[in-house]
mmCIF file of C-alpha atoms in Angstrom:
data_model
loop_
_atom_site.group_PDB
_atom_site.id
_atom_site.type_symbol
_atom_site.label_atom_id
_atom_site.label_comp_id
_atom_site.label_asym_id
_atom_site.label_seq_id
_atom_site.Cartn_x
_atom_site.Cartn_y
_atom_site.Cartn_z
ATOM 1 C CA MET A 1 -33.765 20.275 16.193
ATOM 2 C CA SER A 2 -32.202 23.092 18.270
ATOM 3 C CA PHE A 3 -35.647 24.747 18.748
ATOM 4 C CA PHE A 4 -36.910 21.612 20.516
ATOM 5 C CA GLY A 5 -33.620 21.235 22.567
ATOM 6 C CA PHE A 6 -32.353 18.278 20.593
ATOM 7 C CA GLY A 7 -29.576 19.885 18.590
ATOM 8 C CA GLN A 8 -25.926 19.559 19.376
ATOM 9 C CA ASN A 9 -24.877 22.384 21.712
ATOM 10 C CA ALA A 10 -21.327 21.248 22.021
ATOM 11 C CA GLU A 11 -18.372 20.541 19.602
ATOM 12 C CA LEU A 12 -15.529 18.091 19.971
ATOM 13 C CA GLU A 13 -11.910 18.463 18.651
ATOM 14 C CA LEU A 14 -9.215 15.837 18.642
ATOM 15 C CA VAL A 15 -5.593 17.107 18.819
ATOM 16 C CA LEU A 16 -2.464 14.897 18.837
ATOM 17 C CA SER A 17 0.136 15.753 21.466
ATOM 18 C CA ASP A 18 2.900 15.717 18.767
ATOM 19 C CA ALA A 19 0.866 17.171 15.986
ATOM 20 C CA GLU A 20 3.442 19.850 15.199
ATOM 21 C CA SER A 21 6.414 17.494 14.720
ATOM 22 C CA ARG A 22 4.616 14.286 13.578
ATOM 23 C CA ARG A 23 5.205 13.402 9.876
ATOM 24 C CA ARG A 24 2.306 13.232 7.513
ATOM 25 C CA ALA A 25 1.816 10.847 4.662
ATOM 26 C CA GLU A 26 -0.430 10.956 1.523
ATOM 27 C CA HIS A 27 -3.204 8.353 1.328
ATOM 28 C CA LYS A 28 -5.862 7.734 -1.258
ATOM 29 C CA THR A 29 -9.453 8.247 -0.147
ATOM 30 C CA GLU A 30 -12.387 6.280 -1.342
ATOM 31 C CA GLU A 31 -13.037 8.996 -3.998
ATOM 32 C CA GLY A 32 -9.549 8.579 -5.417
ATOM 33 C CA LYS A 33 -8.256 11.880 -4.021
ATOM 34 C CA LYS A 34 -4.926 12.045 -2.125
ATOM 35 C CA GLU A 35 -4.996 13.669 1.298
ATOM 36 C CA LYS A 36 -2.393 13.891 4.034
ATOM 37 C CA TYR A 37 -2.811 12.186 7.354
ATOM 38 C CA PHE A 38 -0.665 11.878 10.500
ATOM 39 C CA LEU A 39 1.724 8.898 9.976
ATOM 40 C CA PHE A 40 2.187 6.077 12.628
ATOM 41 C CA TYR A 41 3.980 2.828 12.915
ATOM 42 C CA ASP A 42 3.307 -0.455 14.874
ATOM 43 C CA GLY A 43 4.004 -0.038 18.541
ATOM 44 C CA GLU A 44 3.990 3.742 18.702
ATOM 45 C CA THR A 45 2.037 5.537 21.415
ATOM 46 C CA VAL A 46 -1.023 7.599 20.267
ATOM 47 C CA SER A 47 -1.717 10.442 22.658
ATOM 48 C CA GLY A 48 -3.381 13.879 22.591
ATOM 49 C CA ARG A 49 -6.306 15.956 23.875
ATOM 50 C CA VAL A 50 -10.057 15.877 23.365
ATOM 51 C CA ILE A 51 -11.352 19.572 23.467
ATOM 52 C CA LEU A 52 -14.992 19.963 24.386
ATOM 53 C CA THR A 53 -16.258 23.442 23.471
ATOM 54 C CA LEU A 54 -19.839 24.448 24.539
ATOM 55 C CA LYS A 55 -21.651 26.524 21.938
ATOM 56 C CA HIS A 56 -23.576 28.360 24.645
ATOM 57 C CA PRO A 57 -21.433 29.131 27.652
ATOM 58 C CA ASN A 58 -23.027 28.799 31.109
ATOM 59 C CA LYS A 59 -25.740 26.645 29.659
ATOM 60 C CA ARG A 60 -25.641 23.173 31.103
ATOM 61 C CA LEU A 61 -24.631 20.099 29.059
ATOM 62 C CA GLU A 62 -25.827 16.968 30.545
ATOM 63 C CA HIS A 63 -24.040 13.663 29.432
ATOM 64 C CA LYS A 64 -23.815 10.018 30.259
ATOM 65 C CA GLY A 65 -20.086 9.905 29.993
ATOM 66 C CA ILE A 66 -17.179 10.911 27.566
ATOM 67 C CA LYS A 67 -14.776 8.458 26.052
ATOM 68 C CA VAL A 68 -12.100 8.215 23.350
ATOM 69 C CA GLU A 69 -11.413 5.131 21.245
ATOM 70 C CA PHE A 70 -8.632 3.912 19.037
ATOM 71 C CA ILE A 71 -10.041 1.646 16.263
ATOM 72 C CA GLY A 72 -8.533 -0.395 13.500
ATOM 73 C CA GLN A 73 -11.208 -1.803 11.131
ATOM 74 C CA ILE A 74 -11.752 -3.418 7.781
ATOM 75 C CA GLU A 75 -14.716 -2.482 5.601
ATOM 76 C CA LEU A 76 -15.650 -4.577 2.613
ATOM 77 C CA TYR A 77 -17.608 -2.477 0.186
ATOM 78 C CA TYR A 78 -20.086 -5.176 -0.808
ATOM 79 C CA ASP A 79 -20.864 -5.556 3.045
ATOM 80 C CA ARG A 80 -20.828 -1.995 4.267
ATOM 81 C CA GLY A 81 -23.187 -2.566 7.195
ATOM 82 C CA ASN A 82 -20.503 -4.734 8.914
ATOM 83 C CA HIS A 83 -17.131 -3.206 10.140
ATOM 84 C CA HIS A 84 -14.718 -5.804 11.100
ATOM 85 C CA GLU A 85 -12.644 -4.427 13.992
ATOM 86 C CA PHE A 86 -9.196 -5.898 14.723
ATOM 87 C CA VAL A 87 -8.066 -3.170 17.161
ATOM 88 C CA SER A 88 -10.366 -1.600 19.670
ATOM 89 C CA LEU A 89 -9.122 0.424 22.679
ATOM 90 C CA VAL A 90 -11.260 2.673 24.931
ATOM 91 C CA LYS A 91 -10.370 5.242 27.512
ATOM 92 C CA ASP A 92 -13.203 6.807 29.635
ATOM 93 C CA LEU A 93 -12.558 10.443 30.068
ATOM 94 C CA ALA A 94 -15.464 11.702 32.218
ATOM 95 C CA ARG A 95 -18.321 9.980 34.236
ATOM 96 C CA PRO A 96 -21.865 10.867 33.747
ATOM 97 C CA GLY A 97 -22.734 14.362 34.829
ATOM 98 C CA GLU A 98 -22.922 17.890 33.452
ATOM 99 C CA PHE A 99 -20.800 20.752 32.278
ATOM 100 C CA THR A 100 -21.336 24.421 32.244
ATOM 101 C CA GLN A 101 -18.099 25.316 30.569
ATOM 102 C CA SER A 102 -15.584 24.092 27.886
ATOM 103 C CA GLN A 103 -13.225 21.243 29.006
ATOM 104 C CA THR A 104 -10.057 19.521 27.745
ATOM 105 C CA PHE A 105 -9.239 15.905 28.405
ATOM 106 C CA ASP A 106 -5.852 14.347 27.946
ATOM 107 C CA PHE A 107 -5.530 10.688 26.691
ATOM 108 C CA GLU A 108 -2.826 8.238 25.895
ATOM 109 C CA PHE A 109 -2.950 4.764 24.171
ATOM 110 C CA THR A 110 0.531 3.339 25.002
ATOM 111 C CA HIS A 111 2.595 1.219 22.537
ATOM 112 C CA VAL A 112 -0.472 0.565 20.370
ATOM 113 C CA GLU A 113 -0.402 -2.618 18.226
ATOM 114 C CA LYS A 114 -1.008 -1.704 14.555
ATOM 115 C CA PRO A 115 -0.462 -4.997 12.689
ATOM 116 C CA TYR A 116 -1.546 -3.970 9.157
ATOM 117 C CA GLU A 117 -0.928 -1.187 6.706
ATOM 118 C CA SER A 118 -3.630 1.360 5.994
ATOM 119 C CA TYR A 119 -5.193 0.504 2.606
ATOM 120 C CA THR A 120 -7.971 1.850 0.391
ATOM 121 C CA GLY A 121 -8.737 -0.407 -2.625
ATOM 122 C CA GLN A 122 -11.438 -1.117 -5.167
ATOM 123 C CA ASN A 123 -13.396 -3.470 -2.833
ATOM 124 C CA VAL A 124 -11.967 -2.906 0.631
ATOM 125 C CA LYS A 125 -10.723 -0.269 3.063
ATOM 126 C CA LEU A 126 -8.528 -0.743 6.064
ATOM 127 C CA ARG A 127 -8.439 2.253 8.357
ATOM 128 C CA TYR A 128 -7.274 3.406 11.759
ATOM 129 C CA PHE A 129 -8.892 6.313 13.486
ATOM 130 C CA LEU A 130 -9.565 8.001 16.900
ATOM 131 C CA ARG A 131 -13.162 8.612 17.950
ATOM 132 C CA ALA A 132 -14.320 10.882 20.779
ATOM 133 C CA THR A 133 -17.917 10.515 22.020
ATOM 134 C CA VAL A 134 -20.029 12.516 24.395
ATOM 135 C CA SER A 135 -22.920 10.060 25.218
ATOM 136 C CA ARG A 136 -26.228 11.793 25.501
ATOM 137 C CA ARG A 137 -29.876 10.598 26.030
ATOM 138 C CA LEU A 138 -30.969 11.505 22.487
ATOM 139 C CA ASN A 139 -28.085 12.359 20.195
ATOM 140 C CA ASP A 140 -24.319 11.624 20.872
ATOM 141 C CA VAL A 141 -21.773 14.179 19.979
ATOM 142 C CA VAL A 142 -19.036 12.321 17.934
ATOM 143 C CA LYS A 143 -15.691 13.390 16.334
ATOM 144 C CA GLU A 144 -13.511 11.112 14.403
ATOM 145 C CA MET A 145 -9.881 11.594 13.113
ATOM 146 C CA ASP A 146 -8.190 9.093 10.659
ATOM 147 C CA ILE A 147 -4.525 8.370 10.764
ATOM 148 C CA VAL A 148 -2.277 6.405 8.470
ATOM 149 C CA VAL A 149 -0.248 3.389 9.429
ATOM 150 C CA HIS A 150 2.818 2.093 7.437
ATOM 151 C CA THR A 151 4.299 -1.372 8.137
ATOM 152 C CA LEU A 152 8.055 -1.654 7.742
ATOM 153 C CA SER A 153 9.877 -4.745 6.762
ATOM 154 C CA THR A 154 13.504 -5.776 7.117
ATOM 155 C CA TYR A 155 15.086 -6.331 3.811
ATOM 156 C CA PRO A 156 15.647 -10.129 3.288
ATOM 157 C CA GLU A 157 19.192 -11.427 3.291
ATOM 158 C CA LEU A 158 18.180 -14.248 1.041
ATOM 159 C CA ASN A 159 16.615 -12.764 -2.016
ATOM 160 C CA SER A 160 16.924 -15.209 -4.886
ATOM 161 C CA SER A 161 16.590 -14.242 -8.481
ATOM 162 C CA ILE A 162 13.723 -15.408 -10.658
ATOM 163 C CA LYS A 163 14.400 -17.389 -13.830
ATOM 164 C CA MET A 164 11.721 -18.809 -16.029
ATOM 165 C CA GLU A 165 11.258 -19.912 -19.586
ATOM 166 C CA VAL A 166 8.323 -19.481 -21.835
ATOM 167 C CA GLY A 167 7.626 -20.609 -25.387
ATOM 168 C CA ILE A 168 5.466 -22.299 -27.971
ATOM 169 C CA GLU A 169 6.771 -25.546 -29.388
ATOM 170 C CA ASP A 170 8.950 -25.065 -32.454
ATOM 171 C CA CYS A 171 7.975 -21.367 -32.697
ATOM 172 C CA LEU A 172 9.166 -19.380 -29.803
ATOM 173 C CA HIS A 173 11.439 -20.070 -26.797
ATOM 174 C CA ILE A 174 12.590 -17.223 -24.463
ATOM 175 C CA GLU A 175 14.154 -17.174 -21.111
ATOM 176 C CA PHE A 176 13.651 -14.247 -18.725
ATOM 177 C CA GLU A 177 15.372 -13.438 -15.613
ATOM 178 C CA TYR A 178 14.869 -10.815 -12.699
ATOM 179 C CA ASN A 179 17.563 -10.091 -10.357
ATOM 180 C CA LYS A 180 15.346 -10.513 -7.224
ATOM 181 C CA SER A 181 11.993 -11.904 -6.063
ATOM 182 C CA LYS A 182 11.432 -9.232 -3.329
ATOM 183 C CA TYR A 183 11.702 -5.571 -3.869
ATOM 184 C CA HIS A 184 11.111 -2.473 -1.651
ATOM 185 C CA LEU A 185 8.697 0.301 -2.958
ATOM 186 C CA LYS A 186 11.561 2.473 -4.286
ATOM 187 C CA ASP A 187 13.607 -0.281 -5.711
ATOM 188 C CA VAL A 188 14.770 -0.960 -9.231
ATOM 189 C CA ILE A 189 13.833 -4.095 -11.048
ATOM 190 C CA VAL A 190 16.727 -5.247 -13.198
ATOM 191 C CA GLY A 191 16.602 -8.205 -15.522
ATOM 192 C CA LYS A 192 17.311 -9.678 -18.928
ATOM 193 C CA ILE A 193 15.326 -11.537 -21.630
ATOM 194 C CA TYR A 194 17.037 -14.030 -23.896
ATOM 195 C CA PHE A 195 15.583 -15.140 -27.229
ATOM 196 C CA LEU A 196 16.672 -18.730 -27.718
ATOM 197 C CA LEU A 197 14.258 -19.435 -30.680
ATOM 198 C CA VAL A 198 12.207 -16.980 -32.744
ATOM 199 C CA ARG A 199 10.068 -18.329 -35.578
ATOM 200 C CA ILE A 200 7.167 -15.975 -35.251
ATOM 201 C CA LYS A 201 7.259 -12.210 -35.998
ATOM 202 C CA ILE A 202 7.138 -10.388 -32.798
ATOM 203 C CA LYS A 203 6.553 -6.664 -33.087
ATOM 204 C CA HIS A 204 6.159 -5.524 -29.540
ATOM 205 C CA MET A 205 7.162 -6.520 -25.994
ATOM 206 C CA GLU A 206 6.330 -5.006 -22.603
ATOM 207 C CA ILE A 207 6.306 -5.733 -18.930
ATOM 208 C CA ASP A 208 3.245 -4.852 -16.928
ATOM 209 C CA ILE A 209 2.997 -4.504 -13.054
ATOM 210 C CA ILE A 210 -0.292 -5.932 -11.974
ATOM 211 C CA LYS A 211 -2.007 -5.495 -8.689
ATOM 212 C CA ARG A 212 -4.477 -8.166 -7.712
ATOM 213 C CA GLU A 213 -6.848 -7.486 -4.914
ATOM 214 C CA THR A 214 -8.723 -10.424 -3.432
ATOM 215 C CA THR A 215 -11.627 -9.979 -1.031
ATOM 216 C CA GLY A 216 -13.988 -12.379 0.619
ATOM 217 C CA THR A 217 -13.900 -15.950 1.436
ATOM 218 C CA GLY A 218 -15.352 -19.163 -0.066
ATOM 219 C CA PRO A 219 -17.960 -18.664 -2.737
ATOM 220 C CA ASN A 220 -17.951 -14.856 -2.189
ATOM 221 C CA VAL A 221 -14.412 -14.300 -3.428
ATOM 222 C CA TYR A 222 -13.870 -11.102 -5.598
ATOM 223 C CA HIS A 223 -10.659 -10.570 -7.702
ATOM 224 C CA GLU A 224 -9.776 -7.177 -9.058
ATOM 225 C CA ASN A 225 -6.796 -6.810 -11.384
ATOM 226 C CA ASP A 226 -5.457 -3.374 -11.860
ATOM 227 C CA THR A 227 -2.516 -2.550 -14.296
ATOM 228 C CA ILE A 228 -0.319 -0.159 -12.411
ATOM 229 C CA ALA A 229 2.396 0.274 -15.087
ATOM 230 C CA LYS A 230 3.312 -0.655 -18.674
ATOM 231 C CA TYR A 231 6.965 -0.737 -19.471
ATOM 232 C CA GLU A 232 7.975 -1.146 -23.070
ATOM 233 C CA ILE A 233 10.931 -3.384 -23.483
ATOM 234 C CA MET A 234 11.185 -3.650 -27.354
ATOM 235 C CA ASP A 235 9.568 -2.321 -30.373
ATOM 236 C CA GLY A 236 10.575 -4.453 -33.366
ATOM 237 C CA ALA A 237 11.433 -8.006 -34.243
ATOM 238 C CA PRO A 238 14.113 -9.804 -32.171
ATOM 239 C CA VAL A 239 16.596 -12.363 -33.532
ATOM 240 C CA ARG A 240 17.787 -15.600 -32.102
ATOM 241 C CA GLY A 241 20.456 -15.132 -29.533
ATOM 242 C CA GLU A 242 19.524 -11.545 -28.714
ATOM 243 C CA SER A 243 19.499 -10.336 -25.122
ATOM 244 C CA ILE A 244 17.366 -7.379 -23.991
ATOM 245 C CA PRO A 245 18.070 -5.632 -20.663
ATOM 246 C CA ILE A 246 15.244 -4.626 -18.271
ATOM 247 C CA ARG A 247 15.552 -1.705 -15.859
ATOM 248 C CA LEU A 248 12.237 -0.714 -14.231
ATOM 249 C CA PHE A 249 12.182 2.049 -11.464
ATOM 250 C CA LEU A 250 9.329 1.367 -8.957
ATOM 251 C CA ALA A 251 9.505 4.687 -7.210
ATOM 252 C CA GLY A 252 7.149 6.440 -9.824
ATOM 253 C CA TYR A 253 4.156 4.235 -9.285
ATOM 254 C CA GLU A 254 1.466 4.016 -6.730
ATOM 255 C CA LEU A 255 2.398 0.752 -4.943
ATOM 256 C CA THR A 256 1.646 -0.803 -1.618
ATOM 257 C CA PRO A 257 3.472 -3.564 0.303
ATOM 258 C CA THR A 258 2.308 -7.100 -0.584
ATOM 259 C CA MET A 259 -0.583 -7.960 1.786
ATOM 260 C CA ARG A 260 -1.499 -11.507 2.307
ATOM 261 C CA ASP A 261 -4.697 -12.770 3.993
ATOM 262 C CA ILE A 262 -5.040 -9.614 6.125
ATOM 263 C CA ASN A 263 -7.267 -10.679 9.078
ATOM 264 C CA LYS A 264 -8.699 -13.380 6.772
ATOM 265 C CA LYS A 265 -10.532 -10.664 4.818
ATOM 266 C CA PHE A 266 -8.437 -9.668 1.857
ATOM 267 C CA SER A 267 -4.992 -9.827 0.035
ATOM 268 C CA VAL A 268 -3.099 -7.638 -2.216
ATOM 269 C CA ARG A 269 -0.448 -9.244 -4.497
ATOM 270 C CA TYR A 270 1.683 -7.965 -7.332
ATOM 271 C CA TYR A 271 2.776 -9.664 -10.507
ATOM 272 C CA LEU A 272 5.220 -8.883 -13.320
ATOM 273 C CA ASN A 273 3.408 -9.732 -16.495
ATOM 274 C CA LEU A 274 5.748 -10.270 -19.597
ATOM 275 C CA VAL A 275 3.603 -9.574 -22.803
ATOM 276 C CA LEU A 276 4.675 -10.280 -26.343
ATOM 277 C CA ILE A 277 2.612 -9.269 -29.397
ATOM 278 C CA ASP A 278 3.069 -10.657 -32.816
ATOM 279 C CA GLU A 279 2.210 -9.054 -36.197
ATOM 280 C CA GLU A 280 -1.164 -10.671 -36.170
ATOM 281 C CA GLU A 281 -1.940 -9.064 -32.861
ATOM 282 C CA ARG A 282 -1.809 -12.281 -30.872
ATOM 283 C CA ARG A 283 -0.638 -11.920 -27.317
ATOM 284 C CA TYR A 284 1.665 -14.240 -25.442
ATOM 285 C CA PHE A 285 2.317 -13.597 -21.783
ATOM 286 C CA LYS A 286 3.745 -15.100 -18.617
ATOM 287 C CA GLN A 287 3.106 -13.791 -15.126
ATOM 288 C CA GLN A 288 5.382 -14.091 -12.084
ATOM 289 C CA GLU A 289 4.522 -12.876 -8.536
ATOM 290 C CA VAL A 290 6.981 -10.592 -6.786
ATOM 291 C CA VAL A 291 6.845 -9.523 -3.243
ATOM 292 C CA LEU A 292 6.896 -5.733 -2.338
ATOM 293 C CA LEU A 293 8.073 -4.490 0.876
ATOM 294 C CA ARG A 294 8.158 -1.099 2.722
ATOM 295 C CA LYS A 295 11.617 -0.216 3.712
ATOM 296 C CA GLY A 296 12.482 2.000 6.714
ATOM 297 C CA ASP A 297 13.501 5.595 6.056
ATOM 298 C CA ILE A 298 17.345 5.564 5.552
ATOM 299 C CA VAL A 299 19.727 7.805 3.653
ATOM 300 C CA ARG A 300 19.507 6.567 0.168
ATOM 301 C CA LYS A 301 21.922 7.147 -2.793
ATOM 302 C CA SER A 302 20.464 8.347 -6.059
ATOM 303 C CA MET A 303 18.121 6.048 -7.946
ATOM 304 C CA SER A 304 20.496 5.916 -10.967
ATOM 305 C CA HIS A 305 23.213 4.851 -8.652
ATOM 306 C CA GLN A 306 20.976 2.126 -7.193
ATOM 307 C CA ALA A 307 20.156 0.932 -10.644
ATOM 308 C CA ALA A 308 23.794 0.796 -11.790
ATOM 309 C CA ILE A 309 24.758 -1.152 -8.556
ATOM 310 C CA ALA A 310 21.748 -3.601 -9.112
ATOM 311 C CA SER A 311 22.694 -4.020 -12.750
ATOM 312 C CA GLN A 312 26.255 -4.619 -12.032
ATOM 313 C CA LEU A 313 25.601 -7.280 -9.260
ATOM 314 C CA PHE A 314 22.914 -9.041 -11.436
ATOM 315 C CA GLU A 315 24.999 -9.129 -14.558
ATOM 316 C CA GLY A 316 27.998 -10.229 -12.555
ATOM 317 C CA THR A 317 26.192 -13.271 -11.264
ATOM 318 C CA SER A 318 24.156 -14.109 -14.406
ATOM 319 C CA SER A 319 25.203 -17.287 -16.246
ATOM 320 C CA HIS A 320 24.747 -15.387 -19.527
ATOM 321 C CA ALA A 321 26.698 -12.340 -18.539
ATOM 322 C CA GLU A 322 29.918 -11.461 -20.239
ATOM 323 C CA ALA A 323 33.097 -12.047 -18.394
ATOM 324 C CA ARG A 324 34.669 -8.742 -17.228
ATOM 325 C CA THR A 325 37.714 -7.696 -15.295
ATOM 326 C CA PRO A 326 37.665 -5.334 -12.279
ATOM 327 C CA SER A 327 38.900 -2.401 -14.400
ATOM 328 C CA GLN A 328 35.699 -2.534 -16.539
ATOM 329 C CA PRO A 329 32.601 -1.705 -14.304
ATOM 330 C CA ALA A 330 32.330 2.054 -15.062
ATOM 331 C CA GLU A 331 32.174 1.244 -18.781
ATOM 332 C CA ASN A 332 29.578 -1.535 -18.295
ATOM 333 C CA ASN A 333 27.413 0.342 -15.921
ATOM 334 C CA GLY A 334 26.544 2.865 -18.664
ATOM 335 C CA ARG A 335 25.427 0.142 -21.127
ATOM 336 C CA GLN A 336 21.633 -0.007 -21.449
#
């Protein structure tokens, strides 16, 4: 191509103006690898430089214009030909003409709206990226740079507990309770399970965190369930009246915020799945949706301290909790 004069005789580079100080965040690629990208939030300005370097100095580079774009798009893997753009901003950097030496162009996209969180799933990808383009008659020179966007939520003041019953008539009756219905990604799920009636031999009980990714609309809807975590609650047979505590730390798992009907293309929801297995390997389960939020960066106390506080608050408001005096909390917090 270069022999006939069609090859690229210029290179592009994108450099953020705050590259040295801006935080990076890990994000999963389509191949399942984790890589670090510059982290942005909704409303932040995106600015930097486009550096055009000529491979052969003093040789003319003719072009039909130079531009830089900021793009947010959704790609459904079963429809890879179509990219659904929900953000598209363009800055023209140079009019058609020619260059004989390398050039640098500054750009700034002010207070850019970034409404959704970056996401790479099993059937869908939501990405934000910068793209610089030198338009040419035969072959454009293009350079892209991905960034990651996190969406932050305010922690809800009203966050009711979840109470549910599950059972088989005259065989099994259990009641389970979780301290909240909404959790942040580093939170602790605290709960209790009460056995009100046990006439079958249960040998194992666990809680699973299930992520459900839904893509498409109408007849072309795809559901993908992924078990993120399995947490063993009990190994052995429970008896009537027994109460089993739950304390599940979310920080160790790969979770995203709950995403509902993103640009009418996909959703990501999370469920707590309570599973009981009897001695004949029959499975009984009950699912309950919980909402996950990304909390802003604040100074946090240790996770064990968070769990102790959550447990104390939860047990203090539970109708099944034991009555305790103000002088008792230190003793009770250590009880598993």
